PDB file of C-alpha atoms (C1' of nucleotides) in Angstrom:
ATOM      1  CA  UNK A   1     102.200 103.953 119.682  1.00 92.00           C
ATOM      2  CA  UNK A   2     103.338 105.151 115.990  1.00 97.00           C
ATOM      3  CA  UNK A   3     102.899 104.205 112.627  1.00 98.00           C
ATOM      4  CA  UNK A   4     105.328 103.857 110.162  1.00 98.00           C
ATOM      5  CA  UNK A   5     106.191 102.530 106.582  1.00 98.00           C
ATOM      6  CA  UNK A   6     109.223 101.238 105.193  1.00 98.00           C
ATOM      7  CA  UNK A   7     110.156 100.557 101.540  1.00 98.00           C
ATOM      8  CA  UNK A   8     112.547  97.474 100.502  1.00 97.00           C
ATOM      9  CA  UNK A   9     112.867  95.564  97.059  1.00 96.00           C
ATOM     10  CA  UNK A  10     110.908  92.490  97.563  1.00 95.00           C
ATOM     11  CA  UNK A  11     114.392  90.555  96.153  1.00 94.00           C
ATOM     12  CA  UNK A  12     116.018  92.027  98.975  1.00 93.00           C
ATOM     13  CA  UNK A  13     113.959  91.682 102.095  1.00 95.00           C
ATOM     14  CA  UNK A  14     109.768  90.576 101.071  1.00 97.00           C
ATOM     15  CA  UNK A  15     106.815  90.318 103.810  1.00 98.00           C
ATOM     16  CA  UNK A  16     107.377  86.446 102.463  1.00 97.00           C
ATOM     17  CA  UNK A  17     110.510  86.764 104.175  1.00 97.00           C
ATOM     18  CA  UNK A  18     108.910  88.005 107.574  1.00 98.00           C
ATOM     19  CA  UNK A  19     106.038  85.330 107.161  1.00 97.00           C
ATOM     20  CA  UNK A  20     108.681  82.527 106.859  1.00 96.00           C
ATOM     21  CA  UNK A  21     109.859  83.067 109.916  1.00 95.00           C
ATOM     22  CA  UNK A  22     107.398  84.708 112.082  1.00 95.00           C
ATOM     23  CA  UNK A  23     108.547  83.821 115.291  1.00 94.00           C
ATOM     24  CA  UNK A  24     112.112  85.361 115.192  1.00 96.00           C
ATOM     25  CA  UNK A  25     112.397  89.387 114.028  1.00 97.00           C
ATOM     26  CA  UNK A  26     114.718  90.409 111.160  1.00 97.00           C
ATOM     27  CA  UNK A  27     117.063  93.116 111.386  1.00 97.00           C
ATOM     28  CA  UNK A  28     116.233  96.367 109.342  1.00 97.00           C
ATOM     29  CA  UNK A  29     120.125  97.470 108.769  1.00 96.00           C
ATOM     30  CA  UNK A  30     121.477  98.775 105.425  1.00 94.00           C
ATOM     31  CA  UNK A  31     119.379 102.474 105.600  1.00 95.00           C
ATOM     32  CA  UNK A  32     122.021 104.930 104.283  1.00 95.00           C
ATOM     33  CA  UNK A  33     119.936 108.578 104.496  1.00 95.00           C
ATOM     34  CA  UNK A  34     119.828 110.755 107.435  1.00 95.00           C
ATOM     35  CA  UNK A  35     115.962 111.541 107.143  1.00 95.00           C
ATOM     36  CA  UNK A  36     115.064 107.716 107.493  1.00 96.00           C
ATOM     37  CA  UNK A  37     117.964 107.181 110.224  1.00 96.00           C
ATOM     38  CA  UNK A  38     116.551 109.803 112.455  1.00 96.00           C
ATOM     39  CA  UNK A  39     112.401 108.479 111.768  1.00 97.00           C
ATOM     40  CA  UNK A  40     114.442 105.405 112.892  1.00 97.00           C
ATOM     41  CA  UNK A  41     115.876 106.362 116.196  1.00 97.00           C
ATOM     42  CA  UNK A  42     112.069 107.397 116.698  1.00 97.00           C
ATOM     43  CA  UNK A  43     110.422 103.674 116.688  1.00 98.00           C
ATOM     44  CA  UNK A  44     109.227 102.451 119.676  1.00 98.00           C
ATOM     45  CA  UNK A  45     108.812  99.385 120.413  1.00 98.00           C
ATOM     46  CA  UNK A  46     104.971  98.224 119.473  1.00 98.00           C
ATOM     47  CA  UNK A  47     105.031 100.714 116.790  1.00 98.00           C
ATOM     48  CA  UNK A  48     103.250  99.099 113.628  1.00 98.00           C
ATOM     49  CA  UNK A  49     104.841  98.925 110.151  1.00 98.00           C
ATOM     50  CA  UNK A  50     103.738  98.502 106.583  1.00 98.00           C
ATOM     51  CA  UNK A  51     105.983  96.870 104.601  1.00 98.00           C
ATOM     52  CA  UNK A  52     105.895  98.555 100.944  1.00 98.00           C
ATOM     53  CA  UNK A  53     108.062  96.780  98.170  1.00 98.00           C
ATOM     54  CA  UNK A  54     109.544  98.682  95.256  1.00 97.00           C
ATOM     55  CA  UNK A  55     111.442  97.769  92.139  1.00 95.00           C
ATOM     56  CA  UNK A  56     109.197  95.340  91.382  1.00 95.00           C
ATOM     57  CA  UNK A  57     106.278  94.280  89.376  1.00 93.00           C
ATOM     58  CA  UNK A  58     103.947  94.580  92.437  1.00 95.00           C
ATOM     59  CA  UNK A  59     104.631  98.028  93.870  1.00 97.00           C
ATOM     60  CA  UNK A  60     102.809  99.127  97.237  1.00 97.00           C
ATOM     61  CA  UNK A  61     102.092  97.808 100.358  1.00 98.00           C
ATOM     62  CA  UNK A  62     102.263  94.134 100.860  1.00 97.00           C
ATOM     63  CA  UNK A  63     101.575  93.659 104.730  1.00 97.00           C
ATOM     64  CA  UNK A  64     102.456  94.783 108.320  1.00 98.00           C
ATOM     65  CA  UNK A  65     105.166  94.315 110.818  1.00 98.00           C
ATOM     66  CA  UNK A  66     106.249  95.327 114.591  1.00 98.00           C
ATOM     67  CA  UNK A  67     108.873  97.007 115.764  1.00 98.00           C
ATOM     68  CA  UNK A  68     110.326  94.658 119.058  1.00 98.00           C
ATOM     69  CA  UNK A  69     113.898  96.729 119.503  1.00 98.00           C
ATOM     70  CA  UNK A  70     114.460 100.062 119.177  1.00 97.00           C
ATOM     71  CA  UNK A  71     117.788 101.572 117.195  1.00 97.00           C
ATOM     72  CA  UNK A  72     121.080 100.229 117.818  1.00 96.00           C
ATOM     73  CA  UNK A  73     124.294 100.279 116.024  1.00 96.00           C
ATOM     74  CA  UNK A  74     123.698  98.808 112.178  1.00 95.00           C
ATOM     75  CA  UNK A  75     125.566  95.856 112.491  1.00 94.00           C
ATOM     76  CA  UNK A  76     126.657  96.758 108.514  1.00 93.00           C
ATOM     77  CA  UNK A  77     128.640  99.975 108.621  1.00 91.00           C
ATOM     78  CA  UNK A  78     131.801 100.455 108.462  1.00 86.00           C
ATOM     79  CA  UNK A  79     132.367 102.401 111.602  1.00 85.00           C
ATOM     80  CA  UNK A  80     130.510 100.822 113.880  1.00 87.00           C
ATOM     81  CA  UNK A  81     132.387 102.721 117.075  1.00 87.00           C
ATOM     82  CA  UNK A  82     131.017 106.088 115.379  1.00 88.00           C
ATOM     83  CA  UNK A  83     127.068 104.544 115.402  1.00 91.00           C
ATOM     84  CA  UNK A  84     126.883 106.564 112.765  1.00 93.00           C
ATOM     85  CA  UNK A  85     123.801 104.273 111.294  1.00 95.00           C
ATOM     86  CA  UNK A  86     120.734 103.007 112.427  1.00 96.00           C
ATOM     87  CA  UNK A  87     118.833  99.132 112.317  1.00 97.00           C
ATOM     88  CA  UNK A  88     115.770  98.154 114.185  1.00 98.00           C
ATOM     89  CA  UNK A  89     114.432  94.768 114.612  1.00 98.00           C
ATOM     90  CA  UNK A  90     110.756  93.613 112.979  1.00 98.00           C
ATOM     91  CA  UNK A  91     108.816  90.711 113.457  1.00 98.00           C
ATOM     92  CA  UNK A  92     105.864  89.822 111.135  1.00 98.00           C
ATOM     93  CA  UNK A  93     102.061  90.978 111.828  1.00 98.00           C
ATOM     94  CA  UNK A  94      99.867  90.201 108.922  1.00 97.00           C
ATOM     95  CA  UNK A  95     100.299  89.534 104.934  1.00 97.00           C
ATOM     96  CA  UNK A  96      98.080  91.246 103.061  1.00 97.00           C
ATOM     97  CA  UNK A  97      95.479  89.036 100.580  1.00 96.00           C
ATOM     98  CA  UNK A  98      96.524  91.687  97.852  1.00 95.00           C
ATOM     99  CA  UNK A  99      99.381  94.118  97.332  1.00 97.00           C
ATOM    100  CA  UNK A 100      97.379  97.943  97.887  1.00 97.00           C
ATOM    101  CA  UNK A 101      99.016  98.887  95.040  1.00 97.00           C
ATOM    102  CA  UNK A 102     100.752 102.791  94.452  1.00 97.00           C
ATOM    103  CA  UNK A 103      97.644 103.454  92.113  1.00 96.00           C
ATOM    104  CA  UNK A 104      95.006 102.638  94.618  1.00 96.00           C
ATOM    105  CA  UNK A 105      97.705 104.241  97.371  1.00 97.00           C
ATOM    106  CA  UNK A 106      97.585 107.530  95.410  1.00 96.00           C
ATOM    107  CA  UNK A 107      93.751 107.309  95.204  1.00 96.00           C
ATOM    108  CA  UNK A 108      93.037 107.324  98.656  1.00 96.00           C
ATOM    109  CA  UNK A 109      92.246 111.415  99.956  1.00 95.00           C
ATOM    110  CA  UNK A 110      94.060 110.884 103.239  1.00 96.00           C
ATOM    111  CA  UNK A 111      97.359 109.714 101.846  1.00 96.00           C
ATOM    112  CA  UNK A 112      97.321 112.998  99.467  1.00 95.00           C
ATOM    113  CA  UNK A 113     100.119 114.620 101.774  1.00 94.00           C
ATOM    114  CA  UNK A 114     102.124 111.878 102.438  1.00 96.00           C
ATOM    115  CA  UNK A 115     105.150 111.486 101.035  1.00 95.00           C
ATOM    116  CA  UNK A 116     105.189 108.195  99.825  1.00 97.00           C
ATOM    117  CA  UNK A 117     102.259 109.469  96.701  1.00 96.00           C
ATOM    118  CA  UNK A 118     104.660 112.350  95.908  1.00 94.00           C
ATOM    119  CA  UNK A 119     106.871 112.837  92.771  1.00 90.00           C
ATOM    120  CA  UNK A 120     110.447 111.846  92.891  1.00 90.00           C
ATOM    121  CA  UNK A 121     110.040 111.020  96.953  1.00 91.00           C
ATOM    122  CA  UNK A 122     112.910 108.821  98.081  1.00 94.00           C
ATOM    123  CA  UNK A 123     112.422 108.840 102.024  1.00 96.00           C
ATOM    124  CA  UNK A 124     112.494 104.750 102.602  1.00 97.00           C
ATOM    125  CA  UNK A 125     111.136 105.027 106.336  1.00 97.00           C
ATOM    126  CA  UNK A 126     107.782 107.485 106.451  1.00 97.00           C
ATOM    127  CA  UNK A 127     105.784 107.999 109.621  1.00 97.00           C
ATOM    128  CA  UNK A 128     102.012 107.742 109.016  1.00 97.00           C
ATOM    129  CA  UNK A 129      99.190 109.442 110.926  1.00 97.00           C
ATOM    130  CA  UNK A 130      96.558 107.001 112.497  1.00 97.00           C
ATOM    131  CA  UNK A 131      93.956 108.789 110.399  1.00 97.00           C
ATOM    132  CA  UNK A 132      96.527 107.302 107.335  1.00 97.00           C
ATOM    133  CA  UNK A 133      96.881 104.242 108.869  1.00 97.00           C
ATOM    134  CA  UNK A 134      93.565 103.628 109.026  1.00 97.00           C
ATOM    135  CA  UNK A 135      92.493 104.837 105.366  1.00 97.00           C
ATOM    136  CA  UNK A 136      95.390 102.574 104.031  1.00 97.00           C
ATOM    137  CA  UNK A 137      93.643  99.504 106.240  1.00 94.00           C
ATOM    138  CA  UNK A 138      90.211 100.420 105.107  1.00 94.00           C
ATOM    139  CA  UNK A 139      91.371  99.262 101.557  1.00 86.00           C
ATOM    140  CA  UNK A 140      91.869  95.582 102.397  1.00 79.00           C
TER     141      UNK A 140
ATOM    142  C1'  DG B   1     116.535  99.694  80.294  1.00 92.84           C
ATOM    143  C1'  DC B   2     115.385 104.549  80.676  1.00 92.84           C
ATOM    144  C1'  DC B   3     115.491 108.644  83.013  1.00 92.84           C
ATOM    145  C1'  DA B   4     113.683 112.243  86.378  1.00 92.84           C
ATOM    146  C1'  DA B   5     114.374 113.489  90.902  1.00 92.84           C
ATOM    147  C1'  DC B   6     116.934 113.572  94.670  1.00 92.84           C
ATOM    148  C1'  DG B   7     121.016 113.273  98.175  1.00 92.84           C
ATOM    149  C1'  DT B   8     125.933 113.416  98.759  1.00 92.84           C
ATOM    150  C1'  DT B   9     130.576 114.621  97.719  1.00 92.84           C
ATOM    151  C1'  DG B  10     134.334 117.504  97.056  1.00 92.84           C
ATOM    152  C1'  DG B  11     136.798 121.367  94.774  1.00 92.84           C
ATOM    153  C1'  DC B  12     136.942 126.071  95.088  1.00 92.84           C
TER     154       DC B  12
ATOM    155  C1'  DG C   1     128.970 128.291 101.585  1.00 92.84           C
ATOM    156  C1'  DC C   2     128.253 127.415  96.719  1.00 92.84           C
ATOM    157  C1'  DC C   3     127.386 124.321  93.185  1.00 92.84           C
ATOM    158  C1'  DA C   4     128.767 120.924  89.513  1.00 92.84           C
ATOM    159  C1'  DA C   5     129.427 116.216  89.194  1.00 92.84           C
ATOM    160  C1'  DC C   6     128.237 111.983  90.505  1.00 92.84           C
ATOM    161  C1'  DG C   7     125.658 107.958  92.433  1.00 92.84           C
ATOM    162  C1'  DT C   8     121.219 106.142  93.837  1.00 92.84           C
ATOM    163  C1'  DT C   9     116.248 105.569  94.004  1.00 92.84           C
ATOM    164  C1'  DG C  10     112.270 104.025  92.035  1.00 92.84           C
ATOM    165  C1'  DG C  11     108.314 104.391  88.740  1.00 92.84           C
ATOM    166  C1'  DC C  12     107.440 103.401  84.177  1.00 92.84           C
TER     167       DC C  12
END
DNA sequence: GCCAACGTTGGC
DNA sequence: GCCAACGTTGGC
């Protein structure tokens, strides 16, 4: 059992978008950098998720997903013989009643490490530590 | 819209 | 293997 988080642009792919349909899983294709492929081809199934949009006027994290499969083949590459790219499927968990937004993110003492509060940081797909986890939860 | 930071590409 | 040029990310 790991924890994750993943970054998408609300216009893209929202935790709205996992709430409408919460009883079928939407495919996380599209990821296009090494670093986050291989985190990928890590998830297990069960793992939790927080869903953290970007680009927009309500940055941080919005909510929580599942993973229910583990990587296959993105369905959106070009060369899909050569697997060269990752998806995953997600299914929705929980919407949050606020967006824990970057400021309050980068306020919390366990998070201080992680990636996602760091300068100029572009990994989309960052595991978390349950001690993270947990600090991130004990916001809500 | 701006721009700093980063990852990737490709010539050498 | 180096590194300049380029494209993308993502906060502001």
């Amino acid at each position: 059992m790991a924890y994750w988080l993943m970054k998408t642009e609300p216009d893209e792919c929202s935790i709205d978008d996992f709430a409408r349909q919460a009883e079928s899983p939407i495919c996380w294709d599209g990821v296009r950098n090494y670093q986050a492929r291989n985190f990928m081809r890590e998830m297990k199934v069960g793992d939790s998720v927080f869903i953290y949009h970007s680009s927009c006027k309500a940055i941080g994290i919005a909510g929580t997903v599942e993973v229910v499969k583990e990587a296959y083949p993105d369905p959106t590459q070009e060369n899909i013989e050569s697997n060269r790219w990752s998806a995953v499927d997600l299914i929705f968990k929980a919407k949050f009643k606020r967006v824990i937004t970057l400021n309050e993110l980068k306020s919390i003492p366990a998070l201080a490490k992680n990636p996602l509060v760091q300068k100029g940081n572009r990994l989309s797909v960052i595991p978390f530590s349950q001690t993270e986890w947990n600090a991130v939860h004990a916001f809500i």
